[in-house]
PDB file of C-alpha atoms in Angstrom:
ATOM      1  CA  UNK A   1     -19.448  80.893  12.052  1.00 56.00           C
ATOM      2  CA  UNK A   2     -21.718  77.959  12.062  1.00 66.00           C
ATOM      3  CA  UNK A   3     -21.104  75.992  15.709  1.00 89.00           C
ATOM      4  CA  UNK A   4     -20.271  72.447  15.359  1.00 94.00           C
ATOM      5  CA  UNK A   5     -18.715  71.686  18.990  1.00 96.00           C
ATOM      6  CA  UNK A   6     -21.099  69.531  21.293  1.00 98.00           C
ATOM      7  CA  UNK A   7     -19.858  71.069  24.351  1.00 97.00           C
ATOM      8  CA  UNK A   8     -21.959  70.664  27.383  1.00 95.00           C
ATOM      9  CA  UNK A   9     -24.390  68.459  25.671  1.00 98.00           C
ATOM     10  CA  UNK A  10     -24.814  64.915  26.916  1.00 98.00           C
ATOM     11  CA  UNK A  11     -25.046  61.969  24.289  1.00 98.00           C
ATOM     12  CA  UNK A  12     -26.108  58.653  24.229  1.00 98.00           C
ATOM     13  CA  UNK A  13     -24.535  56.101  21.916  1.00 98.00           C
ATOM     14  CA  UNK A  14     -25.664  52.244  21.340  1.00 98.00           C
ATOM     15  CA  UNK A  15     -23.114  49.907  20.052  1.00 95.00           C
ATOM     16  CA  UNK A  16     -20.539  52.114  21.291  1.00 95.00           C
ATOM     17  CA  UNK A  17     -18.130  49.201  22.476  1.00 92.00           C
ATOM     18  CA  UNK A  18     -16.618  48.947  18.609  1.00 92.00           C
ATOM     19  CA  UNK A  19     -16.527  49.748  14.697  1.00 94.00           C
ATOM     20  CA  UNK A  20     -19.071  52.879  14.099  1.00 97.00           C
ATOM     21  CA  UNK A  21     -20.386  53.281  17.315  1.00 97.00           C
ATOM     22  CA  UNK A  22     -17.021  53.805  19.191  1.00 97.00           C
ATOM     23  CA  UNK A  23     -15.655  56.037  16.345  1.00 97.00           C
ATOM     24  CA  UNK A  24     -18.911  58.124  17.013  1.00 98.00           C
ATOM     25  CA  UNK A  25     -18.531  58.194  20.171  1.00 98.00           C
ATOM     26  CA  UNK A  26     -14.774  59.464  20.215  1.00 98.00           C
ATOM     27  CA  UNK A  27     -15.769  61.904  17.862  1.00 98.00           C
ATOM     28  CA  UNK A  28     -18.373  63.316  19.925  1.00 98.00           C
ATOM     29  CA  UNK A  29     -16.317  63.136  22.814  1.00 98.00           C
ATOM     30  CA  UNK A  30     -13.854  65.349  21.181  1.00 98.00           C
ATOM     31  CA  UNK A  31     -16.344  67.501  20.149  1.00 97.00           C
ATOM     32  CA  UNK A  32     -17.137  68.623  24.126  1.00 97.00           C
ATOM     33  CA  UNK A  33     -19.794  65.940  24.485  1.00 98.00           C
ATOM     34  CA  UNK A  34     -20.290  63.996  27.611  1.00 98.00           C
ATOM     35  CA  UNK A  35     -21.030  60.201  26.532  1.00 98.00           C
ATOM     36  CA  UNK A  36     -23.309  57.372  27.415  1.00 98.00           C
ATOM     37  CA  UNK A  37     -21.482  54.361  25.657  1.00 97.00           C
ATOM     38  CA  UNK A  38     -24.683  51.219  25.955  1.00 97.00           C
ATOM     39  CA  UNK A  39     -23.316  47.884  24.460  1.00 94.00           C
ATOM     40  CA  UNK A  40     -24.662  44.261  25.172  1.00 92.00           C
ATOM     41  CA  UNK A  41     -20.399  43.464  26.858  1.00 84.00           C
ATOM     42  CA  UNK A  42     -19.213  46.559  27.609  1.00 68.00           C
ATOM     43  CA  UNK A  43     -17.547  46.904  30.803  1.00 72.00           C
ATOM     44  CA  UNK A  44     -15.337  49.452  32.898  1.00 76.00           C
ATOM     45  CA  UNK A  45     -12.410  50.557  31.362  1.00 83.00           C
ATOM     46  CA  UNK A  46     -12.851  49.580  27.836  1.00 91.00           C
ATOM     47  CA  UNK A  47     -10.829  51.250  24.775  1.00 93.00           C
ATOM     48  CA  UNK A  48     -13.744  53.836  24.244  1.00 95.00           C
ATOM     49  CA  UNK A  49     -13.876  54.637  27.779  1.00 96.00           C
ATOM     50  CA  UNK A  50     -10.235  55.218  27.833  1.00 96.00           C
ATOM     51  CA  UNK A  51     -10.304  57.082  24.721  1.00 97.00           C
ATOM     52  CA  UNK A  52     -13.610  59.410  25.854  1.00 98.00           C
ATOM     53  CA  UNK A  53     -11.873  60.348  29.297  1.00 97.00           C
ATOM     54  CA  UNK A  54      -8.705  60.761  27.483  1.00 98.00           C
ATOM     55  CA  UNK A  55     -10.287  63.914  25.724  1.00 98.00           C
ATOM     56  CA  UNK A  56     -11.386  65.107  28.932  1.00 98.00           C
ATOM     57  CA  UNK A  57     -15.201  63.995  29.165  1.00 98.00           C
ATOM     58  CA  UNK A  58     -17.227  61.885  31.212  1.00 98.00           C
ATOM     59  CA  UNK A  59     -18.342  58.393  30.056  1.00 97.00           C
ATOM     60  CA  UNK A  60     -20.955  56.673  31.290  1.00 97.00           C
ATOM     61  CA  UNK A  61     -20.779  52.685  30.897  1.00 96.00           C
ATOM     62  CA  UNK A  62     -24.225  50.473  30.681  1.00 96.00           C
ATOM     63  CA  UNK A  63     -24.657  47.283  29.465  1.00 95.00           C
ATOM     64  CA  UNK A  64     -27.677  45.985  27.352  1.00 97.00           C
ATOM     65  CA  UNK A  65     -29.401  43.397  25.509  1.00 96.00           C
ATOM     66  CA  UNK A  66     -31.359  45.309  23.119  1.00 97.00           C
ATOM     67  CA  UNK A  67     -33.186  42.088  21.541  1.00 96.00           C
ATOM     68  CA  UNK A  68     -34.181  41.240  25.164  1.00 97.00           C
ATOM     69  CA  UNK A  69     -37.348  43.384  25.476  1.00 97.00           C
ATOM     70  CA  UNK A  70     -36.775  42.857  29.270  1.00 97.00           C
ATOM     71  CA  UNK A  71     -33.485  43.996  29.459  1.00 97.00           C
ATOM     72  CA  UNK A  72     -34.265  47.011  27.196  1.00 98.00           C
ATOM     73  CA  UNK A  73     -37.095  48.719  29.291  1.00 98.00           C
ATOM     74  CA  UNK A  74     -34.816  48.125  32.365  1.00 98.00           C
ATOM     75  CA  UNK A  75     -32.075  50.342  30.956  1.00 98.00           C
ATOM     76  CA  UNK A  76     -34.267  52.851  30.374  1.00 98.00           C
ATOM     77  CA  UNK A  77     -35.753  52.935  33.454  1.00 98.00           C
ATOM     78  CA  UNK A  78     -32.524  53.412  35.003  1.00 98.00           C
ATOM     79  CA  UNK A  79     -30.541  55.510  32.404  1.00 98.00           C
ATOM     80  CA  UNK A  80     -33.358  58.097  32.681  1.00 98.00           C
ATOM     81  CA  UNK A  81     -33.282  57.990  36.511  1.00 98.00           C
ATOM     82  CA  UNK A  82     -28.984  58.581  36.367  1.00 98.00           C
ATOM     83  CA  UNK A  83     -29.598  61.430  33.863  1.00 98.00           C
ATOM     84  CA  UNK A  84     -32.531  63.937  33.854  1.00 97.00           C
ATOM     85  CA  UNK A  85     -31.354  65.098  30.784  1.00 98.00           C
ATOM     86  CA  UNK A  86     -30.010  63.364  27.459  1.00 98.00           C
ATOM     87  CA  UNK A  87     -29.205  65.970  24.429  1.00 98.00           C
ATOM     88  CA  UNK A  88     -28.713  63.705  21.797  1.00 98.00           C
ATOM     89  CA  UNK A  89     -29.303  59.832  21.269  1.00 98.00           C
ATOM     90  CA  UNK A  90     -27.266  58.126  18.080  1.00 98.00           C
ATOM     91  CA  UNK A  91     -29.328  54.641  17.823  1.00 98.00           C
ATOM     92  CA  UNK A  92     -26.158  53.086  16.196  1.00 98.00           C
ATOM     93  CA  UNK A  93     -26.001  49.662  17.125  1.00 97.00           C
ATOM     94  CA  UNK A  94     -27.419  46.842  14.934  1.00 95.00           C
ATOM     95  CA  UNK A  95     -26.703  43.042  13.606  1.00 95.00           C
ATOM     96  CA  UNK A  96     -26.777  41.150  10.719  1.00 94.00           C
ATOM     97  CA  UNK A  97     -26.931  37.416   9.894  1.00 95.00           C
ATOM     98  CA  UNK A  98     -26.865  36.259   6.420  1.00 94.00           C
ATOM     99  CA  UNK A  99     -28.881  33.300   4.873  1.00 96.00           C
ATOM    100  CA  UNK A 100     -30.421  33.495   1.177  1.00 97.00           C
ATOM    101  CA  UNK A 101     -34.239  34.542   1.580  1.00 97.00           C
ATOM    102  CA  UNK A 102     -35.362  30.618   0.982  1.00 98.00           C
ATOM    103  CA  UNK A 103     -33.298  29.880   3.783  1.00 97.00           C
ATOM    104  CA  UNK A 104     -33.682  32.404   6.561  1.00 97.00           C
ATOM    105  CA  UNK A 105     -35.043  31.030   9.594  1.00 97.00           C
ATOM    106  CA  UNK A 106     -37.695  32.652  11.739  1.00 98.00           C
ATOM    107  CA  UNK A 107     -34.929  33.096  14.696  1.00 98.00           C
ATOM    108  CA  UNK A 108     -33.066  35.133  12.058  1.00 98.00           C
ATOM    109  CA  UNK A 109     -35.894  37.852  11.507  1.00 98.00           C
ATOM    110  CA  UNK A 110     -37.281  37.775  14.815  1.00 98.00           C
ATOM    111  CA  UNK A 111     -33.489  38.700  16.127  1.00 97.00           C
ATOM    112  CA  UNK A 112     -33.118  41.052  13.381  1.00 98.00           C
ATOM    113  CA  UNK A 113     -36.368  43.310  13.636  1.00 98.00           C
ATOM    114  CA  UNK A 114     -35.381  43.356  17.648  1.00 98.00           C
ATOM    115  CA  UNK A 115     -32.138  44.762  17.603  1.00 98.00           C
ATOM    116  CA  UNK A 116     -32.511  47.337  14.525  1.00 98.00           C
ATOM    117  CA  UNK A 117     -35.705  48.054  14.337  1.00 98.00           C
ATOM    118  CA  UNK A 118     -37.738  47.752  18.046  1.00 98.00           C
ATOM    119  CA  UNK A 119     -35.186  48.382  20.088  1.00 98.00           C
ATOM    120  CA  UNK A 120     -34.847  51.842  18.166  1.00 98.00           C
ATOM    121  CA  UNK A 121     -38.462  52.834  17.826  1.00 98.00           C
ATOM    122  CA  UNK A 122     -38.540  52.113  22.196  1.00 98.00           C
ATOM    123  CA  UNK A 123     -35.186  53.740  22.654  1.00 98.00           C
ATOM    124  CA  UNK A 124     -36.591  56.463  20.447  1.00 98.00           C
ATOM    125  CA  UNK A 125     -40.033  57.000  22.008  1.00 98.00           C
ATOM    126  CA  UNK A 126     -38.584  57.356  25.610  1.00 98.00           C
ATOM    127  CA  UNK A 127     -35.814  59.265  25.085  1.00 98.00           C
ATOM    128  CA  UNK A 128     -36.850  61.348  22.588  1.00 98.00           C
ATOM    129  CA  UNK A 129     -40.252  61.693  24.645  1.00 98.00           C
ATOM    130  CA  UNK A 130     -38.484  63.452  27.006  1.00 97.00           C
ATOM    131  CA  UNK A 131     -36.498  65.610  24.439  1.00 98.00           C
ATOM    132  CA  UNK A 132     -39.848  66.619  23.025  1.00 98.00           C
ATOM    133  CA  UNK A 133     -41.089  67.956  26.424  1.00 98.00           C
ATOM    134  CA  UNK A 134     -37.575  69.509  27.019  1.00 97.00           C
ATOM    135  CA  UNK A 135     -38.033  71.624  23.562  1.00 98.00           C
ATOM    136  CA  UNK A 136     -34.677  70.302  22.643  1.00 98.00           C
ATOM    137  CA  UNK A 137     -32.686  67.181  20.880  1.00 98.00           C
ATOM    138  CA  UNK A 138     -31.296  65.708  18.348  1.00 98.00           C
ATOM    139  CA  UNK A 139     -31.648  62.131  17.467  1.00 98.00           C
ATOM    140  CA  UNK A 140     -29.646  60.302  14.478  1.00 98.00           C
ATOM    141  CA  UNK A 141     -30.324  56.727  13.453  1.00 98.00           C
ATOM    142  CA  UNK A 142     -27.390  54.783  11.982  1.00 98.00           C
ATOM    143  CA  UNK A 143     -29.431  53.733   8.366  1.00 98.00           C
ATOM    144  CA  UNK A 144     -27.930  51.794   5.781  1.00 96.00           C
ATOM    145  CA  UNK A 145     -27.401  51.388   1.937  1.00 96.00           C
ATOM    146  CA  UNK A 146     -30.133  48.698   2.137  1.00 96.00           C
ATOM    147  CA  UNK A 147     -32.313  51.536   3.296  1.00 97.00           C
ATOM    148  CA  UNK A 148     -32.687  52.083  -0.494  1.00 96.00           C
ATOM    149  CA  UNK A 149     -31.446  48.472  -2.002  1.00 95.00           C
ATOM    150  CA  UNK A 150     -32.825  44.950  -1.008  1.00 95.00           C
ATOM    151  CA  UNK A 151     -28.843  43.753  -0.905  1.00 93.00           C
ATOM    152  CA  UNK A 152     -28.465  39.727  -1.277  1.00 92.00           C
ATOM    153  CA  UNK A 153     -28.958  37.398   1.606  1.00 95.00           C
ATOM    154  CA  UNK A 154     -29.849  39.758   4.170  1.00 96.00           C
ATOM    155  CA  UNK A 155     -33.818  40.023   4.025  1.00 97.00           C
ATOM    156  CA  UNK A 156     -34.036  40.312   7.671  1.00 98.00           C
ATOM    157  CA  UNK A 157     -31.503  43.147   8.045  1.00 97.00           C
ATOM    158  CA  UNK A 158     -32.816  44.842   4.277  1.00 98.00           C
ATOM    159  CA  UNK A 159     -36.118  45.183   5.790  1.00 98.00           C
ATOM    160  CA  UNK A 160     -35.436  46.363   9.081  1.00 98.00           C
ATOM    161  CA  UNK A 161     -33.075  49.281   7.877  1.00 98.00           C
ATOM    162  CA  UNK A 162     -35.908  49.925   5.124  1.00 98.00           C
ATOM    163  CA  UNK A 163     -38.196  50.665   8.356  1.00 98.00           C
ATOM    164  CA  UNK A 164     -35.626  52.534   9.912  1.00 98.00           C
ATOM    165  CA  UNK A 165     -35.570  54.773   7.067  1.00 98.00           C
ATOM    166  CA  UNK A 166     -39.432  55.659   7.609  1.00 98.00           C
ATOM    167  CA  UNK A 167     -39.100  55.611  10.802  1.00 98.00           C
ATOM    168  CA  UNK A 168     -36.884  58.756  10.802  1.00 98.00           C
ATOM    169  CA  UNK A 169     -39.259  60.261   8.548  1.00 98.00           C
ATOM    170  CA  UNK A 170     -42.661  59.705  10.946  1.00 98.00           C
ATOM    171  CA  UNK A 171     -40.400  60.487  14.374  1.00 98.00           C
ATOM    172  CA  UNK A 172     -39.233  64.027  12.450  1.00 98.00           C
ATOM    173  CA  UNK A 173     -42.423  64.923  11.439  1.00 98.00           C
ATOM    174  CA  UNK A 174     -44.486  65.012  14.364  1.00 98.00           C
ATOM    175  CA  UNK A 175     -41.246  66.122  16.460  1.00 98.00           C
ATOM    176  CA  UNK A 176     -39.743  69.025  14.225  1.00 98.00           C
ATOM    177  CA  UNK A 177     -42.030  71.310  15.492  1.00 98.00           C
ATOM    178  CA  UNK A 178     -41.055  70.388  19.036  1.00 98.00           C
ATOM    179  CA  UNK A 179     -37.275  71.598  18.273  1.00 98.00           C
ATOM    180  CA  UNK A 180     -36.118  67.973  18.158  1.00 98.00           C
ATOM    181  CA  UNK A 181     -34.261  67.132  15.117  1.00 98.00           C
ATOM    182  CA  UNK A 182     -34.936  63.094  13.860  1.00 98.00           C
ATOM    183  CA  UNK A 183     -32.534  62.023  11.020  1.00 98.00           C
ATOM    184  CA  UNK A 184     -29.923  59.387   9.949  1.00 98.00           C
ATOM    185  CA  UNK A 185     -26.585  58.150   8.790  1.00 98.00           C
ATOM    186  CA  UNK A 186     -26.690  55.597   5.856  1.00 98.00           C
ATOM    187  CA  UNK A 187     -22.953  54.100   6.074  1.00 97.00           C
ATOM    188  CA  UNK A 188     -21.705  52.723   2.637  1.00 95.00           C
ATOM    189  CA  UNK A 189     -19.173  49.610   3.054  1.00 94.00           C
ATOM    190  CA  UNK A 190     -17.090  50.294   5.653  1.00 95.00           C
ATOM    191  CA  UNK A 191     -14.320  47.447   7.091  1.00 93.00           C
ATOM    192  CA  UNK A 192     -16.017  46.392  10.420  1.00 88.00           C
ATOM    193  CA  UNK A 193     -16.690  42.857  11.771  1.00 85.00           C
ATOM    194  CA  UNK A 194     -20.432  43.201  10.197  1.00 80.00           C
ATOM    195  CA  UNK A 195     -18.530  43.146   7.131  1.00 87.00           C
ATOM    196  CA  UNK A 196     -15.645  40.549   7.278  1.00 87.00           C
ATOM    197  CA  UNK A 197     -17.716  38.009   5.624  1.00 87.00           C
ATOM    198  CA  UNK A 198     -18.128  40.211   2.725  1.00 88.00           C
ATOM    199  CA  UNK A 199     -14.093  41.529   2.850  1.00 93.00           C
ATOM    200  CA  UNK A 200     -13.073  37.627   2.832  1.00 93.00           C
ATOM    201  CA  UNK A 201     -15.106  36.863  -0.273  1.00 90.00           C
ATOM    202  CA  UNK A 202     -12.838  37.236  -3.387  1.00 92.00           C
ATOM    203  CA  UNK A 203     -15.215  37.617  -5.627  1.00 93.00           C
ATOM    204  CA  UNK A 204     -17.739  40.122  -3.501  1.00 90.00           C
ATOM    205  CA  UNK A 205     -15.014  42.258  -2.341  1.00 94.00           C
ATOM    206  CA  UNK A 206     -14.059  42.768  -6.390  1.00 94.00           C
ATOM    207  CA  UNK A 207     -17.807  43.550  -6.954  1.00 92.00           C
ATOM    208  CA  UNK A 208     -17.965  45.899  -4.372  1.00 93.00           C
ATOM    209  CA  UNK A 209     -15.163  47.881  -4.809  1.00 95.00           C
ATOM    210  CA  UNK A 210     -15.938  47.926  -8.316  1.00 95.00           C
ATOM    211  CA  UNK A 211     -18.729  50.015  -7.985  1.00 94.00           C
ATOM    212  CA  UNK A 212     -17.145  52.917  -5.506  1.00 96.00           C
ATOM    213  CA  UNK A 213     -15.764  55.660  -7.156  1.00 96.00           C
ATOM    214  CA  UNK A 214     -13.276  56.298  -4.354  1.00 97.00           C
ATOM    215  CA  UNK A 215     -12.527  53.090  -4.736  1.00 95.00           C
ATOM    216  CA  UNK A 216     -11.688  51.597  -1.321  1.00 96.00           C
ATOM    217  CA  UNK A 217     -13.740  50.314   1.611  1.00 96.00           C
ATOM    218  CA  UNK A 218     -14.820  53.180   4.232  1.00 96.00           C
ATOM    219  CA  UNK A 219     -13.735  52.885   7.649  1.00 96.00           C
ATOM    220  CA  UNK A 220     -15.503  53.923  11.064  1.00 96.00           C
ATOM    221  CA  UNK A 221     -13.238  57.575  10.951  1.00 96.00           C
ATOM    222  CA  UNK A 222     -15.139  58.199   7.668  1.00 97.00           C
ATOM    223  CA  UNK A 223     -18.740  58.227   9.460  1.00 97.00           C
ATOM    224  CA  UNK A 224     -18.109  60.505  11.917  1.00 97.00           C
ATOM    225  CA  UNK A 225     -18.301  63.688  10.503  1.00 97.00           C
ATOM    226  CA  UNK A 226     -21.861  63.320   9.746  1.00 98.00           C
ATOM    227  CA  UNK A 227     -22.991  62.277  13.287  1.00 98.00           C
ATOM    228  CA  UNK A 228     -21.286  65.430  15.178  1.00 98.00           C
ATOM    229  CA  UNK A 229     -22.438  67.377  12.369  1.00 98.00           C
ATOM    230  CA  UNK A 230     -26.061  66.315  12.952  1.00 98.00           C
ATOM    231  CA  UNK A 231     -25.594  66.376  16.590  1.00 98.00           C
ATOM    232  CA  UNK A 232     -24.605  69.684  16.490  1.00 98.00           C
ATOM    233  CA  UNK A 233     -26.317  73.065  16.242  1.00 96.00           C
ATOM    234  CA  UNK A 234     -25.231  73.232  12.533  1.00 96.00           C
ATOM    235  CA  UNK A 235     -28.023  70.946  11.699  1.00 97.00           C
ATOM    236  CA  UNK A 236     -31.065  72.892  13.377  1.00 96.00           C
ATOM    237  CA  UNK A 237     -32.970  73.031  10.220  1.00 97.00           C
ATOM    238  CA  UNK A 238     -31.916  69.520   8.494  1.00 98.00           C
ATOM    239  CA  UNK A 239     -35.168  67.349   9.363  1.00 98.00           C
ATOM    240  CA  UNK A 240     -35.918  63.334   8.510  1.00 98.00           C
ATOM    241  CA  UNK A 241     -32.926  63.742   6.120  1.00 98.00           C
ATOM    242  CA  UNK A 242     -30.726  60.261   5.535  1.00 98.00           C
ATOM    243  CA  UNK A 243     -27.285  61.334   5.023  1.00 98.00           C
ATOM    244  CA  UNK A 244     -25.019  59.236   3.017  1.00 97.00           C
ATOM    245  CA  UNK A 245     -21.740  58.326   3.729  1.00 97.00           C
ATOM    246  CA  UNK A 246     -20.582  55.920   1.250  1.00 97.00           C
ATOM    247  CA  UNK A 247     -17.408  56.800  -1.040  1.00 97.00           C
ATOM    248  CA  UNK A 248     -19.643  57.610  -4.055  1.00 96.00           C
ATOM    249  CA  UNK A 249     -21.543  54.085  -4.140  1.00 96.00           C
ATOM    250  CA  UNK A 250     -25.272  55.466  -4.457  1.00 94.00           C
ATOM    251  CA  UNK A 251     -23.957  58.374  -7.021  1.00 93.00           C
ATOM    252  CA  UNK A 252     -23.519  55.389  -9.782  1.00 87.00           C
TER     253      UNK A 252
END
């Protein structure tokens, strides 16, 4: 019987506050997992704290900016000093800000290519550093449909989950070999706050639901599966693999 449960294992979970991230890190908490929920306002008591103790685990709350380079090496610092070890890392959280390509301001980009794209390769390198000299990890990146489409006024956040994508691919193959496994989660349109905008546009929402065979949006419950699977011991052999989650949408 292949093992799926996370107990014992620690894991660390960006963006954990809402949408994806605290779905994940439910999930995982249910699974036996012992979380480390990081958002920019988290604070003590929060829903996914409540929710993680409620299953019985331990949750550990930090708060960071993660497009504050600053801010981002000072939570590491002290994150590995609370915890000597850190099983798996989910680097989940990420932002978006839409302006057509003609339009999009420096401030845009620059913001953009922090949060999803250096924050992850720092998070990655130091954390999974350590999981590389432990012999042992697993490390999932939350990807995106525009890992493999350009999308429409989001060049910033197209291009920074287009990196993400090789990303994944250059972390898993220098760290395979090390027994730490590098891959991702490509979400398909899923009803979160990142995609209100989209849900409140008539004419966009009819588009988009047009093309989905299963012909609704996702929601965060939907994703989960896929991150405790890859999390778990299940997945020992599944390497720089994007796994996509999206109703059907990149079958058509």
């Amino acid at each position: 019987m292949l093992d799926f449960r996370l107990d014992g294992k620690l894991a660390l979970v960006t963006g954990s506050s809402r949408g994806i991230g605290k779905a994940i890190a439910v999930a995982m908490a249910e699974s036996g997992a012992d979380i480390i929920g990081v958002s920019t306002k988290l604070e003590t008591g929060s829903q996914v704290e409540v929710a993680v103790t409620a299953a019985g685990r331990k949750y550990y709350a930090y708060q960071c900016d993660l497009s504050d380079r600053k801010s981002l090496y000072a939570f590491i610092e002290k994150v590995k000093a609370d915890h000597a070890r850190i099983d798996v890392l989910v680097n989940n959280a990420g932002h978006i800000l839409r302006k057509p390509a003609a339009e999009h301001p420096d401030e845009y980009w620059d913001t953009i290519i922090d949060i999803n794209l250096n924050s992850q390769f720092i998070l990655t390198r130091e954390i999974g550093g350590r999981m590389v000299e432990q012999k042992s990890g697993k490390i999932i990146f939350t990807a995106s449909l525009l890992s493999f489409q350009g999308g429409i006024n989001v060049p910033g956040y197209a291009a920074s989950k287009g990196a993400v994508s090789s990303l994944i691919k250059a972390f898993a193959n220098e760290w395979a070999r090390h027994g730490v496994n590098v891959n991702g989660v490509a979400p398909g349109y899923i009803a979160t706050d990142n995609t209100a905008q989209l849900r409140a546009d008539e004419e966009r929402n009819k588009a988009i639901l047009s093309r989905i065979p299963a012909d609704r949006w996702g929601t965060p419950e939907d994703m989960v599966g896929a991150y405790v699977f890859l999390s778990s011991s299940a997945s020992s052999y599944i390497n720089g693999t994007i796994l996509t989650v999206d109703g059907g949408w990149m079958g058509r």
